[in-house]
CSV table of C-alpha atoms in Angstrom, one decimal:
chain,number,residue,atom,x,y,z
A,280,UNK,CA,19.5,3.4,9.3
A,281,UNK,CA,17.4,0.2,9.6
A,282,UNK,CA,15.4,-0.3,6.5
A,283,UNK,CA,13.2,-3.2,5.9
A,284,UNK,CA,14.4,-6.0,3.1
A,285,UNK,CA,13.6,-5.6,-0.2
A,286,UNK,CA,13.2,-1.2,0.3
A,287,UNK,CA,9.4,-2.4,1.0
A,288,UNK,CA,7.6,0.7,2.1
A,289,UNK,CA,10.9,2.6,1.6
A,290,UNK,CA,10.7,6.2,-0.4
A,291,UNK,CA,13.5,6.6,-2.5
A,292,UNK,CA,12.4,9.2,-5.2
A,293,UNK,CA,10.1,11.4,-6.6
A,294,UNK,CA,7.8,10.5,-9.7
A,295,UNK,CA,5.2,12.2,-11.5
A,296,UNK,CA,4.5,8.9,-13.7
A,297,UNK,CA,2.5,7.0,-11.5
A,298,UNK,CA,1.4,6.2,-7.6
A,299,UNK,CA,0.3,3.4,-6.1
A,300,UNK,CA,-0.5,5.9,-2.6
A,301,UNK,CA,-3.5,4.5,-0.4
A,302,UNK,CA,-3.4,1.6,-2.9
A,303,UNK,CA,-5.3,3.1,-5.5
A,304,UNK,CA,-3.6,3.2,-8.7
A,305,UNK,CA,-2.9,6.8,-10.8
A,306,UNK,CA,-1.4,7.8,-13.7
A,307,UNK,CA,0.2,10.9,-13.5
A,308,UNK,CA,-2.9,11.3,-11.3
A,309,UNK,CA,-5.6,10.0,-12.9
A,310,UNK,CA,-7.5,6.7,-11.4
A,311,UNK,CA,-6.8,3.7,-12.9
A,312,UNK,CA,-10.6,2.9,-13.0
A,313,UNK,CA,-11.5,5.4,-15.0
A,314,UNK,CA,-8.9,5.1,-18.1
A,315,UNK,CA,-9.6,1.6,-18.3
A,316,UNK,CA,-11.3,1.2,-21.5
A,317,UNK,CA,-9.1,5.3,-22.6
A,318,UNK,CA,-7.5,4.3,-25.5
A,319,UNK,CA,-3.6,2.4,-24.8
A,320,UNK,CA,-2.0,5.3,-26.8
A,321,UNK,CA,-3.7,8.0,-24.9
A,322,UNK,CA,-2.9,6.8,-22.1
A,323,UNK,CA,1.1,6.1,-23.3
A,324,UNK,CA,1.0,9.9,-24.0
A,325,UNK,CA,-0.5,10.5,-20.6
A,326,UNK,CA,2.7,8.4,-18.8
A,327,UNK,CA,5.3,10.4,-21.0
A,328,UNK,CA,4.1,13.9,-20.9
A,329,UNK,CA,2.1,13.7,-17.1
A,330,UNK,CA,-1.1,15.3,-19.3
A,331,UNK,CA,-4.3,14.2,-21.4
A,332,UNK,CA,-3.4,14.9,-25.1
A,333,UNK,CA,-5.4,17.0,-27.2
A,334,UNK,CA,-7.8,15.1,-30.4
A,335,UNK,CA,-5.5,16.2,-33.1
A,336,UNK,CA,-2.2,15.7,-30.9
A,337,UNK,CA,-4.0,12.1,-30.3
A,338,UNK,CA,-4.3,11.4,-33.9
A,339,UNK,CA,-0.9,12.4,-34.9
A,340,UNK,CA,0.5,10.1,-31.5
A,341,UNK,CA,-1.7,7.5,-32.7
A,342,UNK,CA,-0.3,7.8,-36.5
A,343,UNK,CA,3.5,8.2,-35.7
A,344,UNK,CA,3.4,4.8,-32.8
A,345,UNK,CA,1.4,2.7,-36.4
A,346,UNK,CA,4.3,4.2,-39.0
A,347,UNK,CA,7.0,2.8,-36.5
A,348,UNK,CA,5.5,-0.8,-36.7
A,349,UNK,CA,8.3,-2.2,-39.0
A,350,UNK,CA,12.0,-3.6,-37.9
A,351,UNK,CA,14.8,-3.3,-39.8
A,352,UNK,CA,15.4,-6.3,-42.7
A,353,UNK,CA,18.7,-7.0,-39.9
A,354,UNK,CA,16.7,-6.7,-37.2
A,355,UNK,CA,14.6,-9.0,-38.4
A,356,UNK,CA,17.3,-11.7,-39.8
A,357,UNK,CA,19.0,-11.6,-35.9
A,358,UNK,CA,15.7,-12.5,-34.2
A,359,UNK,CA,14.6,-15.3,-36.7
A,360,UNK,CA,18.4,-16.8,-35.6
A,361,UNK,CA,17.8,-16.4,-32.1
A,362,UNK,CA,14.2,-17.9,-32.4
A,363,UNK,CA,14.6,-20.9,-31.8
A,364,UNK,CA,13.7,-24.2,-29.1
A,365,UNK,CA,14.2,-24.6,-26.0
A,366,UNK,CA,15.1,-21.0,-25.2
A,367,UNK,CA,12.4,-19.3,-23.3
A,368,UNK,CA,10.8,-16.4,-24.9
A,369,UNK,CA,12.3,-14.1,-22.5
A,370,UNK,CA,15.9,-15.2,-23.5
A,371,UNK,CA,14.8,-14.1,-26.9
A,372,UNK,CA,13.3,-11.2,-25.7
A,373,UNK,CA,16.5,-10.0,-24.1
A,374,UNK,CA,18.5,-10.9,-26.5
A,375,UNK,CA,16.1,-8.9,-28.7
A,376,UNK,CA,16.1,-5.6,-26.9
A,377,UNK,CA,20.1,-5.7,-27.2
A,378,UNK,CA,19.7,-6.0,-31.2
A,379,UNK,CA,17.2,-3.4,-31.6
A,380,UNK,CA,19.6,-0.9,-30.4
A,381,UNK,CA,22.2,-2.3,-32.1
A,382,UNK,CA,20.3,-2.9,-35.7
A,383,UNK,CA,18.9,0.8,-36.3
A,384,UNK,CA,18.8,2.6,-39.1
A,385,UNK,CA,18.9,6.0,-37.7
A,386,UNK,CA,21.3,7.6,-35.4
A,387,UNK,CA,19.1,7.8,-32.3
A,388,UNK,CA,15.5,6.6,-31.3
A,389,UNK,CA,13.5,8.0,-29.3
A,390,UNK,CA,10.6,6.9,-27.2
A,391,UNK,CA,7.9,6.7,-29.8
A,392,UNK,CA,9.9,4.6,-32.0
A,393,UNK,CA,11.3,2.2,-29.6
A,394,UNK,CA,7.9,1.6,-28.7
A,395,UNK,CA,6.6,0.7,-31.6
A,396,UNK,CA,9.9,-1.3,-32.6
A,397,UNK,CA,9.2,-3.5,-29.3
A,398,UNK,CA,5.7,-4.3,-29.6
A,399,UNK,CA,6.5,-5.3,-33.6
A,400,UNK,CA,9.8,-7.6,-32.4
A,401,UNK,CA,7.6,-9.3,-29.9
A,402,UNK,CA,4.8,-10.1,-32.1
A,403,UNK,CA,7.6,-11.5,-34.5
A,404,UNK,CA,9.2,-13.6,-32.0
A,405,UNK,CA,5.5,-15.3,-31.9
A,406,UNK,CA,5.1,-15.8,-35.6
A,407,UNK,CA,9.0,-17.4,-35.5
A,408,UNK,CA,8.4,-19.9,-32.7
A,409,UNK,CA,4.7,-20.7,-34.2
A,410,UNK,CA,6.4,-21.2,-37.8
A,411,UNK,CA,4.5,-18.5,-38.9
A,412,UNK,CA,5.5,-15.5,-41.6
A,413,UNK,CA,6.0,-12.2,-40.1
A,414,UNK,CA,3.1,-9.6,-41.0
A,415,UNK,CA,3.0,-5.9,-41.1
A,416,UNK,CA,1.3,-3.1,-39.1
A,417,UNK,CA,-1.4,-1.4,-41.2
A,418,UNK,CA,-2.2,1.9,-41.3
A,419,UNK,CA,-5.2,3.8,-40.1
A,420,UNK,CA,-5.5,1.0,-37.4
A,421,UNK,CA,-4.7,1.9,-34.0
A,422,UNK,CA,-1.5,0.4,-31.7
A,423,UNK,CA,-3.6,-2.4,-30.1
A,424,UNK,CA,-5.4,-3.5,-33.4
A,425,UNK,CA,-2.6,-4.0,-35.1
A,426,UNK,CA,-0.2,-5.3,-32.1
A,427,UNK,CA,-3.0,-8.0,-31.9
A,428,UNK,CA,-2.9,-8.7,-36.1
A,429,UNK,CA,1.1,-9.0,-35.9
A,430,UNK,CA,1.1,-11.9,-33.1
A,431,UNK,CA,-2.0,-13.2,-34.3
A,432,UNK,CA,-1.9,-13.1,-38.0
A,433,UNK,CA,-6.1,-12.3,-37.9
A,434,UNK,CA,-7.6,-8.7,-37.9
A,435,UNK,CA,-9.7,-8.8,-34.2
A,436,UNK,CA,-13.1,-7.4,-33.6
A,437,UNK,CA,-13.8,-4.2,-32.2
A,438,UNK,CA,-14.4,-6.2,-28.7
A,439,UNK,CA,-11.7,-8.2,-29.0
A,440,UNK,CA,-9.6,-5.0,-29.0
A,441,UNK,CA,-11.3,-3.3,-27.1
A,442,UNK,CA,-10.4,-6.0,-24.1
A,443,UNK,CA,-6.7,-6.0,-25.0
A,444,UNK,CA,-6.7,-2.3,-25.0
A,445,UNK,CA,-7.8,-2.6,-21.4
A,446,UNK,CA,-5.2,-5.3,-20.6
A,447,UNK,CA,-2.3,-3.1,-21.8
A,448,UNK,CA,-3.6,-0.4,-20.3
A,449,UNK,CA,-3.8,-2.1,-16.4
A,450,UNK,CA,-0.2,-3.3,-17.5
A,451,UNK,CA,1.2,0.1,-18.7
A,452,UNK,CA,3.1,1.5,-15.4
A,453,UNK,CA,3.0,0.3,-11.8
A,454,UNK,CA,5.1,2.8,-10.0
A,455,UNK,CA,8.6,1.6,-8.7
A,456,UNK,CA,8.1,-2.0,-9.2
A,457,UNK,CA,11.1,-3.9,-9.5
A,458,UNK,CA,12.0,-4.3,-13.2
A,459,UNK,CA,11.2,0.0,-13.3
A,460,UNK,CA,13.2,0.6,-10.2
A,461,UNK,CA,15.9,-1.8,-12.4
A,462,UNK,CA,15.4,0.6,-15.6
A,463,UNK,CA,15.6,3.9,-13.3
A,464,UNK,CA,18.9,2.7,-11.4
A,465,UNK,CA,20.3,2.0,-15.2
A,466,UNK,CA,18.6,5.3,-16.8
A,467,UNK,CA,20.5,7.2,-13.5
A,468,UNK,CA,24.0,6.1,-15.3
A,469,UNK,CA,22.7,8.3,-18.6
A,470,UNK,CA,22.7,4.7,-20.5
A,471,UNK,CA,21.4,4.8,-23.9
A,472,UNK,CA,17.4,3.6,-24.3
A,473,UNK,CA,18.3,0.0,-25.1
A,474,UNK,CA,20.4,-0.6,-21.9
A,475,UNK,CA,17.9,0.5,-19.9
A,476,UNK,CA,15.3,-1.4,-21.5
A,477,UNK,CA,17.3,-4.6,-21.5
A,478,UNK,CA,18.1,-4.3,-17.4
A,479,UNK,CA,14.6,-4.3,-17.2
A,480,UNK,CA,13.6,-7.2,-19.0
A,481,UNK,CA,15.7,-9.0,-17.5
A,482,UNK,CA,14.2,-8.2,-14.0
A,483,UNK,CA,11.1,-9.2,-15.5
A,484,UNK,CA,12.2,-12.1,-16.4
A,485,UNK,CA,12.1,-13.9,-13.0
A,486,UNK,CA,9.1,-15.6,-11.9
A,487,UNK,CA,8.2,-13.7,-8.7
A,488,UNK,CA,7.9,-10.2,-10.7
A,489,UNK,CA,6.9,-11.0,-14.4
A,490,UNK,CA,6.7,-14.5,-14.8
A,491,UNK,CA,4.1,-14.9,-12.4
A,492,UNK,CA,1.0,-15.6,-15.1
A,493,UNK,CA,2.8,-17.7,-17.0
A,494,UNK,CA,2.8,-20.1,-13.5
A,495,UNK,CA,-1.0,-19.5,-12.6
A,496,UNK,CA,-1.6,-21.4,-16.1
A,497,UNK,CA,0.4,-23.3,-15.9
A,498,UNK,CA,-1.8,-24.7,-12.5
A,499,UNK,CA,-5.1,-24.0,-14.3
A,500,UNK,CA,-4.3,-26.5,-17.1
A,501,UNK,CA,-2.3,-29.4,-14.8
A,502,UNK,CA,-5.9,-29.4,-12.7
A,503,UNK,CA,-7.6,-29.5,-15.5
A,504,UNK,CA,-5.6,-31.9,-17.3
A,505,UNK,CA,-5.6,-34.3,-14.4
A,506,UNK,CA,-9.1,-34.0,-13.3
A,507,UNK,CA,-8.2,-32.8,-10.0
A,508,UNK,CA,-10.2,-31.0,-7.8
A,509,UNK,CA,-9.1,-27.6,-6.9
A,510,UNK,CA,-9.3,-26.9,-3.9
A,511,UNK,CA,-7.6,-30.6,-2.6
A,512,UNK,CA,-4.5,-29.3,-5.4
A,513,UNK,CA,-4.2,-25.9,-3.7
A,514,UNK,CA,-4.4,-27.7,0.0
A,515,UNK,CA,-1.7,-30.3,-1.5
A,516,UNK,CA,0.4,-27.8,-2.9
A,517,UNK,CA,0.2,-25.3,-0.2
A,518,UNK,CA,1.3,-28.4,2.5
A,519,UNK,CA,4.6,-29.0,0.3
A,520,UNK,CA,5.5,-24.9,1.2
A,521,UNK,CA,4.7,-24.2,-2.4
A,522,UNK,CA,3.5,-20.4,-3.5
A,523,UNK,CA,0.5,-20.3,-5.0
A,524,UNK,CA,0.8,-17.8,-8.0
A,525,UNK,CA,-1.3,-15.2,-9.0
A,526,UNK,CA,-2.6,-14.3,-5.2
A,527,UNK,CA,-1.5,-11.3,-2.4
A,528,UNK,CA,0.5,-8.4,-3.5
A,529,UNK,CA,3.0,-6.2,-1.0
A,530,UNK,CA,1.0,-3.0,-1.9
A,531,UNK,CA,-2.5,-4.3,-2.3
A,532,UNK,CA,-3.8,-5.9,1.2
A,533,UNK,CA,-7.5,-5.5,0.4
A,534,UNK,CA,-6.8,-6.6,-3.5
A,535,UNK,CA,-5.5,-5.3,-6.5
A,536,UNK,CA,-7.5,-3.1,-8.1
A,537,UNK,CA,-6.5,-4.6,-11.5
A,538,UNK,CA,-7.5,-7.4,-10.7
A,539,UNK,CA,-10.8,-6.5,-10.1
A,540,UNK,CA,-11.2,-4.9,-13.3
A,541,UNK,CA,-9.3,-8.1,-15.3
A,542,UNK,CA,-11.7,-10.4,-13.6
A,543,UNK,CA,-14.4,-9.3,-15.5
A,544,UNK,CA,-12.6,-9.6,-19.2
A,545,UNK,CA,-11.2,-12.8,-18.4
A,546,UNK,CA,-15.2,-14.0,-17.5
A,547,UNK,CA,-16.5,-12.2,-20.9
A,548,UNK,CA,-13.3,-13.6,-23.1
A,549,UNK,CA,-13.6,-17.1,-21.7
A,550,UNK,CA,-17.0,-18.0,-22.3
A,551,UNK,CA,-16.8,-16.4,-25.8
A,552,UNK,CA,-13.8,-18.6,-27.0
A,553,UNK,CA,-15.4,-22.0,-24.9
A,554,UNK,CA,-12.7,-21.6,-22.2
A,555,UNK,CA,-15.3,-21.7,-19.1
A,556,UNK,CA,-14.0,-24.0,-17.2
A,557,UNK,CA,-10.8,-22.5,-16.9
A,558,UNK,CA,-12.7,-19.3,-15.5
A,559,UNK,CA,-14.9,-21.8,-13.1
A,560,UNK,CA,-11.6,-23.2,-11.5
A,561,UNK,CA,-10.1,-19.5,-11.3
A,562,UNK,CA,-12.9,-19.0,-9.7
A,563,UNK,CA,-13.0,-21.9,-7.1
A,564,UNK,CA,-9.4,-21.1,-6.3
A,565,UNK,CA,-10.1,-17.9,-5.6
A,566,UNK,CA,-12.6,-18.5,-3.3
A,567,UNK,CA,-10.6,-21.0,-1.3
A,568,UNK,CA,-7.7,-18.9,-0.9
A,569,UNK,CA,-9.2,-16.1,0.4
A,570,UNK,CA,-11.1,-17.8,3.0
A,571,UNK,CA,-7.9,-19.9,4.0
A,572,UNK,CA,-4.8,-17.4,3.4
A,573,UNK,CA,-7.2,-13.6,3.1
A,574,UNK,CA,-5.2,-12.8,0.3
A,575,UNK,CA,-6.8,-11.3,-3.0
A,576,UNK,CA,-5.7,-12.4,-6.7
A,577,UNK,CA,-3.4,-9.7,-8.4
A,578,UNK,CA,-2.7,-8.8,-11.8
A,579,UNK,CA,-1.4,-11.8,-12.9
A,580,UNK,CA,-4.0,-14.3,-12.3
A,581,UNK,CA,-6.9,-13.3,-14.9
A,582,UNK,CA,-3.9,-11.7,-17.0
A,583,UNK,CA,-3.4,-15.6,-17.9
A,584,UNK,CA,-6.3,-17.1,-18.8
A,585,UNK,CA,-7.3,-13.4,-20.9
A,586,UNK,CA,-3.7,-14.2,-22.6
A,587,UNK,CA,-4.2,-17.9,-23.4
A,588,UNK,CA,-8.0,-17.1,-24.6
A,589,UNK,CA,-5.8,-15.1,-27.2
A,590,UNK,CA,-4.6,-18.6,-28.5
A,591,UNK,CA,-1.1,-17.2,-26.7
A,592,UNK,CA,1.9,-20.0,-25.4
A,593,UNK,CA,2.0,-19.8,-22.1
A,594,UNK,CA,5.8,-19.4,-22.5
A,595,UNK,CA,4.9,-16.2,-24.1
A,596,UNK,CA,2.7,-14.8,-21.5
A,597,UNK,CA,5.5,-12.4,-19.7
A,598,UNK,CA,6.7,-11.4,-23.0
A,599,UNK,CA,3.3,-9.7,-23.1
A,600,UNK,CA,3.8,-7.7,-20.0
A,601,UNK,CA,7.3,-6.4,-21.4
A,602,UNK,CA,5.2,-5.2,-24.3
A,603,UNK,CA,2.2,-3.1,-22.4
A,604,UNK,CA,4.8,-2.2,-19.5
A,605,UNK,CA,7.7,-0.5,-22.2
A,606,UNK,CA,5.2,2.3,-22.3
A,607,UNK,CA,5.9,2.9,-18.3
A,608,UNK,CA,9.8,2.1,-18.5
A,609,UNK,CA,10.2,4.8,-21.0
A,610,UNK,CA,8.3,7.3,-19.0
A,611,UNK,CA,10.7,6.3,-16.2
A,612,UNK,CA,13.6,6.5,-17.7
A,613,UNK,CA,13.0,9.8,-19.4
A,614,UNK,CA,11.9,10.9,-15.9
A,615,UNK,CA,14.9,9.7,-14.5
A,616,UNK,CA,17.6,10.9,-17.0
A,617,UNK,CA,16.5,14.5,-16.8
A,618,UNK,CA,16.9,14.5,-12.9
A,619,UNK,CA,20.2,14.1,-13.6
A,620,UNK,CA,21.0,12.5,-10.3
A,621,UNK,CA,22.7,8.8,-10.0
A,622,UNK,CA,21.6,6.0,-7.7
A,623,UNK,CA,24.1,4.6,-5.4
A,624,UNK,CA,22.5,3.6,-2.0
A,625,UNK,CA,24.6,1.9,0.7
A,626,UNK,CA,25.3,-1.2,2.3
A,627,UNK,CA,25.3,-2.2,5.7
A,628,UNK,CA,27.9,-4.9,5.8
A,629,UNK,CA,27.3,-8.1,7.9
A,630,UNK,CA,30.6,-10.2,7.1
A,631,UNK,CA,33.7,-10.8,9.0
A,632,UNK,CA,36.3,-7.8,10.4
A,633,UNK,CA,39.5,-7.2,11.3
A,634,UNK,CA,40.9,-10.0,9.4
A,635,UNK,CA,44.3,-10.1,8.3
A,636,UNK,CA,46.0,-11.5,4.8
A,637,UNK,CA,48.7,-13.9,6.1
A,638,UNK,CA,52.3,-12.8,4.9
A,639,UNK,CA,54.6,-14.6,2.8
């Protein structure tokens, strides 16, 4: 069987989580563009149980995700040791996903809890690497008020959570992507949670899947920096066969319809917190690179500048997606366990034959 590299376009299992079909993005059938501003922990109930839940099973969600903000005191003592320059964030991050199941203080998480530990270790590592003491979740806030509050240290306004709220939820699940497909192949082995939470991390962790918005600032601010003008730094950087990041997508041809949405926030967040030009020169780029290459920004490329207008280290920036996209790993690998089936594909093999060890 020929298949084409990297699976693209390849089926290789069923899912009720998500679909990407026609390139419109569902969750467990729903469009993307209409739970946009649906509350993040509606829409984390949505992934694990494939349906809308009701108001009072809402509230109770809501309730249980906020009582599970809180790490362990040893938890806690790990990271701050492992917190430390030059590591990248994600080192710390993977790291930290290991200790968490490692650390509890019961005999077995589940999904609700590991959840809630992971957005709470992540805004910790923040606090750490900014100097800054560790805060706790508060009750009768929602997930994404007090997510902001723990790596922030500030309670945000209703709009400011209501445009993180539709970050994480663009971010929550993307079908078989390749840190999912990384969590699935683990979760098919019947490894515990953690594991599978840490295999996927760890594909996240490399710049062409989650470490993509942390580059597409990183360009924002050297053109800025240097006074360069845009378009000339794209040509420039283009010539030298470098990727510009943040643009084309293997699913989305005509543009990602996150992307769309983002575009939007990242205009309304910018000009609130004086960041303009930053949205300007997205904007130029933009521009350039679909009239010279067709392709469309993806989810990355407002993702960055919405993250930095959050007073976020760009180093940080992918530690961000792990926390919105544990909701969809979890769904994944719940899905994935109960099918009970493991993955093992083949190989065609391409080396040398009939070679012979020499005798002694």
């Amino acid at each position: 069987m020929e298949l084409p590299k990297g699976l693209a376009g390849v089926v290789v299992d069923q899912t009720k989580v998500s679909s990407t079909k026609n390139a419109v993005l569902t969750y467990a059938g729903y469009p993307i563009k209409e739970l946009k501003d649906a509350p993040f922990e509606e829409v984390v109930f949505l992934l694990w149980h494939t349906r809308l839940p009701s108001a009072d099973e809402l509230s109770e969600f809501r309730k249980r995700l906020v009582s599970e903000m809180v790490l362990p005191e040893k938890t806690v003592q790990l990271i701050t040791r492992i917190t430390y320059e030059p590591q990248h964030p994600m080192s710390i991050l993977r790291t930290t996903v290991s200790l968490l199941g490692t650390t509890n203080d019961v005999k077995r998480d589940d999904p609700p809890r590991i959840l809630a530990k992971l957005l709470t270790a992540i805004a910790a590592i923040i606090r750490i690497r900014d100097g800054q003491p560790i805060k706790h979740a508060q009750k009768g806030w929602g997930v994404v008020e007090n997510f902001i509050y723990l790596f922030s240290g500030q309670r945000p306004t209703p709009e400011r959570v209501a445009m993180f709220n539709t970050v994480m939820v663009l971010h929550a699940d993307h079908e078989f992507n390749a840190s999912t497909f990384t969590a699935r192949v683990v979760a098919s082995t019947q490894a515990d949670y953690y594991s599978c939470l840490t295999a996927a991390v760890c594909a996240l962790k490399g710049p062409l899947h989650g470490g993509a918005n942390e580059r597409v600032f990183k360009m924002l601010e050297t053109i800025r920096d240097t006074g360069q003008d845009p378009v000339q730094y794209v040509k420039d950087q283009m010539a030298s066969g470098h990727k510009i990041m943040g643009f084309g997508h293997r699913i989305y041809k005509n543009g990602d319809p996150r992307a769309v949405i983002l575009r939007e926030v990242a205009r309304k967040i910018a000009h609130e917190t004086d960041n303009d030009s930053y949205f300007v020169l997205q904007e130029q780029i933009k521009d350039y690179m679909f009239k010279a290459t067709h392709l469309h920004p993806n989810v990355d490329y407002y993702t960055a500048l919405i993250y930095h207008c959050f007073d976020l280290d760009k180093q940080t920036f992918t530690m961000m997606f792990a926390a919105c996209r544990t909701a969809g790993w979890l769904a994944h690998i719940v899905e994935q366990q109960a099918e009970g089936c493991l993955i093992r594909p083949s190989s065609e093999y391409v080396g040398e034959t009939n070679r012979h060890y020499p005798s002694r």
